[in-house]
Short mmCIF file of C-alpha atoms and ligand atoms in Angstrom, two decimals:
data_model
loop_
_atom_site.label_atom_id
_atom_site.label_comp_id
_atom_site.label_asym_id
_atom_site.label_seq_id
_atom_site.Cartn_x
_atom_site.Cartn_y
_atom_site.Cartn_z
CA MET A 10 0.32 0.16 0.10
CA LYS A 11 1.67 3.30 -1.16
CA TYR A 12 0.45 6.57 0.20
CA TYR A 13 0.55 9.83 -1.62
CA SER A 14 0.47 13.61 -0.56
CA LEU A 15 -2.81 15.28 -1.08
CA ASN A 16 -0.87 18.44 -2.40
CA HIS A 17 0.45 16.10 -4.96
CA HIS A 18 4.03 17.12 -4.85
CA ALA A 19 5.82 14.78 -3.08
CA PRO A 20 7.13 11.09 -3.93
CA LYS A 21 4.42 8.16 -2.80
CA VAL A 22 5.75 6.61 0.36
CA SER A 23 4.90 2.98 2.21
CA PHE A 24 2.89 3.07 5.37
CA GLN A 25 6.02 2.77 7.27
CA GLU A 26 7.52 6.17 5.97
CA ALA A 27 4.09 8.03 6.13
CA VAL A 28 4.00 7.03 9.88
CA ILE A 29 7.48 8.32 10.32
CA GLN A 30 7.23 11.22 8.31
CA GLY A 31 4.02 12.53 9.38
CA LEU A 32 3.27 15.02 6.83
CA ALA A 33 4.92 14.66 3.47
CA SER A 34 7.60 16.78 2.41
CA ASP A 35 5.51 19.03 0.48
CA LYS A 36 3.49 19.89 3.82
CA GLY A 37 0.33 17.61 2.24
CA LEU A 38 -1.46 15.08 4.12
CA TYR A 39 -1.13 11.33 3.37
CA PHE A 40 -3.53 9.61 1.91
CA PRO A 41 -4.05 6.04 0.73
CA GLU A 42 -3.68 5.08 -3.01
CA THR A 43 -6.29 2.54 -2.98
CA ILE A 44 -9.36 1.55 -0.81
CA SER A 45 -10.74 -1.86 -1.11
CA ALA A 46 -14.05 -2.83 0.41
CA LEU A 47 -14.18 -5.90 2.82
CA PRO A 48 -16.35 -8.87 1.73
CA GLN A 49 -19.96 -8.78 2.54
CA SER A 50 -19.79 -12.04 4.16
CA PHE A 51 -17.32 -10.11 6.83
CA PHE A 52 -20.25 -7.56 7.28
CA ASP A 53 -22.92 -10.41 7.62
CA ASN A 54 -21.01 -12.26 10.20
CA ILE A 55 -19.51 -9.16 12.15
CA GLU A 56 -21.06 -10.55 15.39
CA ASN A 57 -18.83 -13.82 15.41
CA PHE A 58 -15.70 -11.50 15.12
CA SER A 59 -13.57 -10.31 18.67
CA ASN A 60 -13.01 -6.53 18.50
CA GLU A 61 -9.61 -7.56 17.65
CA GLU A 62 -10.27 -9.64 14.66
CA ILE A 63 -12.86 -6.71 13.34
CA ALA A 64 -9.67 -3.96 13.77
CA PHE A 65 -7.23 -6.22 12.08
CA GLU A 66 -9.63 -7.18 9.20
CA ALA A 67 -10.33 -3.20 8.72
CA ILE A 68 -6.68 -1.98 8.92
CA LYS A 69 -4.43 -4.35 7.33
CA GLN A 70 -4.84 -3.31 3.68
CA PHE A 71 -3.56 0.13 5.18
CA VAL A 72 -0.58 -1.24 6.59
CA GLY A 73 0.66 -3.77 3.97
CA ALA A 74 3.84 -5.28 4.00
CA ALA A 75 4.85 -2.79 6.46
CA ILE A 76 4.11 -5.13 9.53
CA PRO A 77 3.77 -8.99 9.57
CA GLU A 78 0.35 -9.86 10.07
CA ASN A 79 1.51 -11.42 13.42
CA LYS A 80 3.13 -8.61 14.67
CA LEU A 81 0.24 -6.56 13.40
CA LYS A 82 -2.42 -8.42 15.46
CA GLU A 83 0.02 -7.87 18.45
CA ILE A 84 -0.29 -4.23 18.23
CA ILE A 85 -3.92 -4.32 18.00
CA ALA A 86 -4.15 -6.38 21.11
CA ASP A 87 -2.31 -3.95 22.95
CA THR A 88 -4.26 -0.74 21.70
CA LEU A 89 -7.55 -2.28 22.25
CA CYS A 90 -7.09 -3.36 25.76
CA PHE A 91 -10.40 -1.73 26.91
CA ASP A 92 -13.74 -1.80 26.29
CA PHE A 93 -16.27 0.60 23.77
CA PRO A 94 -19.55 0.11 25.29
CA VAL A 95 -22.66 1.55 23.69
CA VAL A 96 -25.22 3.01 25.90
CA GLU A 97 -28.69 3.74 25.33
CA VAL A 98 -29.63 6.96 27.00
CA GLU A 99 -33.16 7.37 24.84
CA ILE A 100 -35.33 5.09 22.66
CA GLY A 101 -33.25 4.88 19.71
CA ILE A 102 -30.29 7.01 20.43
CA TYR A 103 -27.02 5.94 21.79
CA SER A 104 -23.90 6.79 23.33
CA LEU A 105 -20.61 5.47 22.24
CA GLU A 106 -18.28 5.49 25.06
CA LEU A 107 -14.95 6.17 23.98
CA PHE A 108 -13.29 6.99 27.02
CA HIS A 109 -12.55 3.82 28.64
CA GLY A 110 -9.06 4.24 28.08
CA PRO A 111 -5.94 4.86 30.14
CA THR A 112 -6.64 8.74 29.74
CA MET A 113 -10.31 8.66 29.34
CA ALA A 114 -10.30 10.22 26.13
CA PHE A 115 -10.86 8.52 22.36
CA LYS A 116 -7.07 9.35 21.46
CA ASP A 117 -6.15 6.56 23.62
CA VAL A 118 -6.63 4.02 20.57
CA GLY A 119 -4.63 6.32 17.78
CA ALA A 120 -1.88 6.82 20.28
CA ARG A 121 -1.58 3.52 21.12
CA PHE A 122 -1.50 2.23 18.00
CA MET A 123 0.78 4.60 16.59
CA SER A 124 3.10 4.60 19.15
CA ARG A 125 3.55 0.38 18.87
CA CYS A 126 3.66 1.30 15.18
CA LEU A 127 6.93 3.27 15.68
CA ALA A 128 8.57 0.91 18.20
CA TYR A 129 8.40 -1.73 15.74
CA PHE A 130 9.52 0.50 12.80
CA ASN A 131 12.72 1.26 15.27
CA LYS A 132 13.46 -2.00 16.76
CA ASP A 133 16.62 -2.30 14.39
CA LYS A 134 18.27 1.19 14.56
CA LYS A 135 19.64 1.18 18.10
CA ASP A 136 21.12 4.44 17.98
CA SER A 137 18.99 6.66 15.77
CA LYS A 138 15.75 7.82 17.62
CA ASN A 139 12.75 9.19 16.09
CA THR A 140 11.23 12.24 18.31
CA VAL A 141 7.47 12.70 18.40
CA LEU A 142 6.89 16.48 19.19
CA VAL A 143 2.89 17.13 20.00
CA ALA A 144 1.62 20.70 21.00
CA THR A 145 -1.59 19.78 22.88
CA SER A 146 -4.68 21.79 24.04
CA GLY A 147 -5.61 19.33 26.55
CA ASP A 148 -6.39 15.89 25.53
CA THR A 149 -3.92 14.95 22.94
CA GLY A 150 -0.89 15.56 25.17
CA GLY A 151 -1.95 12.98 28.04
CA ALA A 152 -2.97 10.28 25.03
CA VAL A 153 0.26 10.68 23.41
CA ALA A 154 2.16 10.58 26.66
CA SER A 155 0.39 7.53 27.86
CA GLY A 156 0.59 5.92 24.75
CA PHE A 157 4.13 6.48 24.41
CA LEU A 158 5.82 5.80 27.94
CA GLY A 159 8.32 3.01 27.83
CA VAL A 160 8.32 2.77 23.88
CA ASP A 161 11.93 2.25 22.58
CA GLY A 162 13.95 4.46 20.32
CA VAL A 163 11.00 7.44 20.49
CA GLU A 164 11.45 10.24 22.65
CA VAL A 165 8.32 12.33 23.10
CA ILE A 166 8.33 16.12 23.96
CA ILE A 167 4.95 17.57 24.51
CA LEU A 168 4.05 21.33 24.56
CA TYR A 169 1.55 22.91 26.19
CA PRO A 170 0.00 26.59 27.34
CA SER A 171 0.79 27.35 30.71
CA GLY A 172 -2.32 27.94 32.72
CA LYS A 173 -4.47 26.76 29.71
CA VAL A 174 -5.47 23.07 30.11
CA SER A 175 -7.32 21.46 33.23
CA ASP A 176 -5.03 20.17 36.34
CA ILE A 177 -5.82 16.61 35.37
CA GLN A 178 -4.71 17.28 32.02
CA GLU A 179 -1.83 18.75 33.27
CA LYS A 180 -0.86 16.02 35.25
CA GLN A 181 -1.68 13.41 32.69
CA LEU A 182 1.23 15.09 30.49
CA THR A 183 3.79 16.16 33.24
CA THR A 184 4.11 13.34 35.59
CA LEU A 185 5.08 10.08 33.73
CA GLY A 186 8.96 10.89 33.48
CA GLN A 187 11.01 8.43 31.36
CA ASN A 188 10.90 9.24 27.71
CA ILE A 189 8.17 11.87 27.93
CA LYS A 190 9.13 15.65 28.51
CA ALA A 191 6.88 18.56 28.85
CA LEU A 192 7.33 21.68 27.83
CA GLU A 193 5.10 24.49 29.89
CA VAL A 194 4.97 27.06 27.01
CA ASP A 195 4.47 30.76 28.42
CA GLY A 196 1.56 31.43 25.53
CA VAL A 197 -1.74 30.03 23.72
CA PHE A 198 -2.42 26.76 22.04
CA ASP A 199 -1.70 28.62 18.89
CA ASP A 200 1.85 29.81 20.11
CA CYS A 201 2.62 25.96 20.65
CA GLN A 202 1.30 24.84 17.61
CA ASP A 203 3.53 27.62 15.73
CA MET A 204 6.72 26.48 17.56
CA VAL A 205 5.74 22.85 16.50
CA LYS A 206 5.58 23.79 12.86
CA LYS A 207 8.65 25.87 12.85
CA ALA A 208 10.44 22.94 14.05
CA PHE A 209 9.27 20.27 11.56
CA LEU A 210 10.47 22.73 8.68
CA ASP A 211 14.03 23.66 10.42
CA GLU A 212 16.65 21.97 8.52
CA SER A 213 18.80 22.08 11.24
CA LEU A 214 16.69 19.72 13.18
CA LYS A 215 16.73 17.39 10.67
CA HIS A 216 19.12 14.82 12.65
CA LYS A 217 16.17 14.82 15.32
CA ASN A 218 13.99 12.73 13.16
CA LEU A 219 10.94 14.55 14.36
CA THR A 220 7.54 13.25 13.63
CA SER A 221 4.06 14.29 14.55
CA ALA A 222 1.55 12.62 16.63
CA ASN A 223 -1.67 14.19 15.76
CA SER A 224 -4.27 12.84 13.52
CA ILE A 225 -2.74 14.12 10.44
CA ASN A 226 -0.08 11.36 11.19
CA ILE A 227 -2.14 7.97 9.54
CA ALA A 228 -1.15 5.65 12.42
CA ARG A 229 -3.17 8.02 14.44
CA TRP A 230 -6.32 8.86 12.46
CA LEU A 231 -6.96 5.29 10.63
CA PRO A 232 -7.54 3.25 13.77
CA GLN A 233 -10.46 5.25 14.74
CA MET A 234 -12.36 3.41 11.88
CA PHE A 235 -12.79 0.51 14.71
CA TYR A 236 -15.22 2.84 16.97
CA PHE A 237 -18.05 2.55 13.79
CA PHE A 238 -17.49 -1.35 13.20
CA PHE A 239 -17.73 -1.78 16.86
CA ALA A 240 -20.98 0.02 17.16
CA TYR A 241 -22.40 -1.57 14.04
CA LYS A 242 -21.80 -5.01 15.34
CA GLU A 243 -23.22 -3.83 18.82
CA LEU A 244 -26.63 -2.35 16.94
CA LYS A 245 -26.47 -5.06 13.91
CA LYS A 246 -29.36 -7.30 15.40
CA GLN A 247 -32.13 -4.10 15.57
CA ASN A 248 -32.14 -4.28 11.57
CA LYS A 249 -32.49 -0.13 11.41
CA GLU A 250 -30.14 2.02 9.47
CA LEU A 251 -27.35 3.66 11.57
CA VAL A 252 -26.59 7.58 11.85
CA PHE A 253 -23.45 8.73 13.35
CA SER A 254 -22.99 12.29 15.25
CA CYS A 255 -19.27 12.86 15.84
CA PRO A 256 -18.44 15.69 18.08
CA SER A 257 -15.68 17.28 15.83
CA GLY A 258 -12.67 19.79 16.04
CA ASN A 259 -9.84 18.54 13.41
CA PHE A 260 -12.19 15.91 12.16
CA GLY A 261 -10.08 12.91 12.40
CA ASN A 262 -12.67 10.95 14.13
CA ILE A 263 -15.19 11.45 11.49
CA CYS A 264 -13.07 11.01 8.28
CA ALA A 265 -12.14 7.80 9.95
CA GLY A 266 -15.74 6.81 10.14
CA ILE A 267 -16.45 7.93 6.38
CA MET A 268 -13.30 5.58 5.46
CA ALA A 269 -15.13 2.71 7.59
CA LYS A 270 -18.10 3.41 5.35
CA LYS A 271 -15.87 3.08 2.23
CA LEU A 272 -14.97 -0.06 3.49
CA GLY A 273 -18.53 -1.12 3.01
CA LEU A 274 -19.51 -0.52 6.91
CA PRO A 275 -23.13 0.07 6.05
CA LEU A 276 -23.60 3.47 7.64
CA LEU A 277 -26.65 5.71 6.46
CA HIS A 278 -25.46 9.32 7.45
CA PHE A 279 -22.71 10.78 9.40
CA VAL A 280 -23.11 14.57 11.31
CA ALA A 281 -20.16 16.41 12.16
CA SER A 282 -21.26 18.27 15.27
CA THR A 283 -19.18 21.38 16.44
CA ASN A 284 -19.28 24.30 18.94
CA VAL A 285 -19.05 28.10 17.47
CA ASN A 286 -15.93 27.17 15.77
CA ASP A 287 -18.10 26.67 12.64
CA THR A 288 -15.66 26.45 9.96
CA VAL A 289 -17.33 23.18 8.15
CA PRO A 290 -21.05 24.12 8.44
CA ARG A 291 -20.49 27.11 6.92
CA PHE A 292 -18.81 25.41 4.05
CA LEU A 293 -21.83 23.24 3.60
CA ALA A 294 -23.87 26.30 3.61
CA SER A 295 -22.01 28.11 1.32
CA GLY A 296 -19.86 26.12 -0.46
CA PHE A 297 -17.18 28.39 0.65
CA TYR A 298 -14.44 27.59 2.54
CA ASP A 299 -13.38 30.13 4.75
CA PRO A 300 -11.35 29.11 7.93
CA LYS A 301 -11.22 31.84 10.60
CA PRO A 302 -9.16 31.78 14.04
CA SER A 303 -10.32 29.68 16.69
CA LYS A 304 -12.90 30.62 19.60
CA ALA A 305 -12.43 29.32 23.30
CA THR A 306 -15.41 27.50 24.22
CA ILE A 307 -16.01 24.80 26.78
CA SER A 308 -15.69 21.98 24.56
CA ASN A 309 -12.34 23.04 23.98
CA ALA A 310 -10.59 20.15 22.43
CA MET A 311 -12.94 20.87 19.23
CA ASP A 312 -11.63 24.70 19.40
CA VAL A 313 -10.50 24.54 16.05
CA GLY A 314 -10.47 26.97 13.07
CA ASN A 315 -9.07 25.09 10.52
CA PRO A 316 -9.68 21.45 10.60
CA SER A 317 -6.76 19.57 9.45
CA ASN A 318 -8.69 16.36 8.25
CA PHE A 319 -11.34 18.21 6.29
CA ILE A 320 -9.18 17.99 3.38
CA ARG A 321 -9.22 14.16 3.56
CA ILE A 322 -13.13 14.06 3.42
CA GLN A 323 -13.29 16.31 0.23
CA GLU A 324 -10.71 13.78 -1.26
CA MET A 325 -13.09 10.84 -0.35
CA TYR A 326 -15.62 12.51 -2.11
CA HIS A 327 -13.65 13.92 -4.94
CA ASN A 328 -14.90 17.53 -4.04
CA ASP A 329 -18.40 16.49 -5.35
CA LEU A 330 -20.51 18.35 -2.73
CA VAL A 331 -24.03 17.14 -4.02
CA HIS A 332 -22.55 13.53 -3.35
CA PHE A 333 -21.22 14.73 -0.15
CA LYS A 334 -24.28 16.32 1.36
CA LYS A 335 -26.07 12.95 0.55
CA ASP A 336 -23.65 11.37 3.33
CA PHE A 337 -23.03 14.40 5.63
CA SER A 338 -24.27 17.28 7.41
CA SER A 339 -22.58 19.38 9.81
CA TYR A 340 -24.26 21.82 12.61
CA THR A 341 -22.89 24.42 14.97
CA PHE A 342 -23.87 24.84 18.70
CA THR A 343 -23.03 27.57 21.18
CA ASP A 344 -22.03 27.08 24.77
CA GLU A 345 -25.36 27.81 25.77
CA GLU A 346 -27.24 25.43 23.97
CA THR A 347 -24.39 22.30 25.12
CA THR A 348 -24.83 23.17 28.83
CA GLU A 349 -28.93 23.00 28.19
CA ALA A 350 -28.15 19.50 26.55
CA MET A 351 -26.20 18.44 29.11
CA LYS A 352 -29.22 18.99 31.48
CA THR A 353 -31.73 17.54 29.31
CA ILE A 354 -29.91 14.23 29.09
CA TYR A 355 -28.89 13.83 32.86
CA LYS A 356 -32.97 14.73 33.76
CA THR A 357 -34.47 12.59 31.15
CA ASN A 358 -32.08 9.70 31.40
CA GLY A 359 -29.54 10.06 34.44
CA TYR A 360 -27.26 9.79 31.89
CA ILE A 361 -23.69 12.38 32.47
CA ALA A 362 -22.47 13.66 28.96
CA GLU A 363 -19.41 16.14 29.05
CA PRO A 364 -19.56 18.94 26.64
CA HIS A 365 -18.22 17.27 23.74
CA GLY A 366 -20.56 14.36 24.20
CA ALA A 367 -23.69 16.77 24.28
CA VAL A 368 -22.45 18.27 20.82
CA GLY A 369 -22.70 15.53 19.28
CA TYR A 370 -26.23 14.52 21.12
CA LEU A 371 -27.55 17.88 19.88
CA GLY A 372 -26.35 17.67 16.27
CA LEU A 373 -27.91 13.78 16.31
CA LYS A 374 -31.21 15.16 17.38
CA ARG A 375 -31.46 17.53 14.51
CA GLU A 376 -30.65 15.26 12.13
CA LEU A 377 -32.35 12.36 13.31
CA HIS A 378 -35.89 14.87 12.10
CA ASN A 379 -34.54 13.46 8.57
CA TYR A 380 -34.34 10.11 9.31
CA PRO A 381 -37.34 9.10 12.29
CA ASN A 382 -36.79 5.46 11.65
CA ALA A 383 -33.03 4.90 12.01
CA ILE A 384 -31.01 4.77 15.40
CA GLY A 385 -28.60 7.48 16.25
CA VAL A 386 -25.34 7.04 17.76
CA PHE A 387 -23.10 9.99 19.29
CA LEU A 388 -19.44 9.52 19.96
CA GLU A 389 -18.60 10.11 23.93
CA THR A 390 -15.18 11.03 23.45
CA ALA A 391 -14.29 11.96 26.81
CA HIS A 392 -15.07 10.70 30.55
CA PRO A 393 -17.21 13.53 32.39
CA ILE A 394 -14.22 14.04 35.12
CA LYS A 395 -12.02 15.53 32.52
CA PHE A 396 -14.25 18.57 32.24
CA LEU A 397 -15.31 18.43 35.71
CA ASP A 398 -15.23 22.21 36.03
CA VAL A 399 -18.15 22.33 33.54
CA VAL A 400 -20.05 19.05 34.44
CA GLU A 401 -20.09 19.43 37.95
CA PRO A 402 -21.79 22.90 38.32
CA THR A 403 -24.19 22.33 35.21
CA LEU A 404 -25.73 19.23 36.47
CA ASN A 405 -25.02 20.09 40.24
CA VAL A 406 -23.43 16.44 40.81
CA LYS A 407 -20.04 15.49 42.34
CA LEU A 408 -18.38 12.84 40.10
CA GLU A 409 -16.26 10.03 41.23
CA ILE A 410 -12.77 10.23 40.49
CA PRO A 411 -12.19 7.15 38.36
CA ALA A 412 -8.50 4.67 38.74
CA GLN A 413 -7.06 6.16 35.59
CA ILE A 414 -7.15 9.59 37.27
CA GLU A 415 -6.44 8.64 40.77
CA SER A 416 -2.91 7.37 39.92
CA VAL A 417 -1.64 10.62 38.26
CA ILE A 418 -3.39 13.25 40.77
CA ASP A 419 -1.01 13.17 43.25
CA LYS A 420 2.25 12.73 41.36
CA GLU A 421 4.73 15.62 40.82
CA LYS A 422 4.23 17.65 37.62
CA VAL A 423 7.54 18.04 35.87
CA SER A 424 7.89 20.42 33.40
CA THR A 425 10.08 22.87 31.55
CA LYS A 426 9.16 26.55 31.25
CA ILE A 427 9.95 27.94 27.64
CA LYS A 428 8.67 31.34 25.97
CA THR A 429 10.64 31.34 22.61
CA TYR A 430 11.36 28.91 19.59
CA GLU A 431 15.06 29.79 20.38
CA GLU A 432 14.55 27.66 23.78
CA LEU A 433 12.67 25.04 22.09
CA LYS A 434 15.65 24.59 19.96
CA ALA A 435 18.42 24.73 22.75
CA PHE A 436 15.66 22.14 24.50
CA LEU A 437 15.75 19.74 21.54
CA GLY A 438 19.51 19.87 21.11
C1 PLP B 516 -9.68 15.64 20.22
C2 PLP B 516 -11.40 15.51 20.53
C3 PLP B 516 -12.42 15.81 19.79
C4 PLP B 516 -12.27 16.11 18.21
O1 PLP B 516 -11.69 15.16 17.25
P1 PLP B 516 -11.66 15.41 15.93
O2 PLP B 516 -11.00 13.95 15.41
O3 PLP B 516 -10.37 15.96 16.11
O4 PLP B 516 -12.50 15.49 15.48
C5 PLP B 516 -13.50 15.74 20.19
N1 PLP B 516 -13.97 15.46 21.68
C6 PLP B 516 -12.47 15.25 22.30
C7 PLP B 516 -12.98 15.01 23.91
C8 PLP B 516 -11.19 15.37 21.82
O5 PLP B 516 -10.44 15.09 22.83
#
């Protein structure tokens, strides 16, 4: 399997090279050259497969010869070490809970898969290391830190904006030690992101073998397909069509869902639910892609003004807006609507949704008017504890601290403060 750059000015590469590079040399995102649907018999019998077997079938064509099959199976088993429950919160409306992993956000799956692929590619390179450099507004940092902890041959450097992530998120990325280093940047998320981008372009850092661990990296993006297969397996027996709503920021998750559909998974419709960072809803309304600087909201993991994976989605529809709109809708919601939805879900069902899941719920409810006979699934992308400063006062509840969080909360934070790009460079050495 080869990957091409969506900017079309870089050579085609293997899965291995695409994972190691992250972004192509022309700064384009990588995209698979071919996508082959899985046999109908697989979908007919999906309930007889384990999650690990399903994941293997879904991803093997994208990995190709880069990793031997038995090794790939090991990586998948190691990645999927937790559950993905589908919980009914209303008649015909389900929450697909993606937060039961080690850092309690859905990014655990992609981070664990990518780290294990990199470790495999590094196994024979005793003296050259890869450096994963990642900017985080909160959740990515923790998932990447946990996913890469102790992985041989990979050093991880996480940049986060000082004072702008929650206490729990900060602990998750500053307390692990070993091969994980945290840089606390005197600035906002965009400053962290700018420094990381600059480092990738910096010729004098070539020897550091820098790579990214954002969803631009195919090894973080593609495993997110698995969720849609797992939910389908769970809900298939109801014999109804499925509409999925993804709370969307960089649109990696929903783009993986569309890839699952390309593989033949029978999904009726996708909804990209956003907060007020509404570049994609505006695009669908006007046909004009006009990114804007991001605005801060209570669903902060989706505060993205220019979603990096949207170009992959457009590629899958060959930029055909009419066909695209048949499969895909996108709606935007304010923080007030989000907290109202959290209260409604809690009041009617006793279900505690955090702000990202609540945005997903809102988009789903709106879309289901068009598909009254379908089942709706919204992705609950984080555990409520990760957004406890919104969840507790909004719902007037006290959340119990889960074991995964308990284990980091009393550990000592270790970070290095930086302010400028020069300081980042000096740190990288
Ligand atoms: C990253 C994240 C999102 C957005 O996912 P994308 O794949 O970037 O669209 C939504 N919710 C939570 C909790 C996240 O951490």
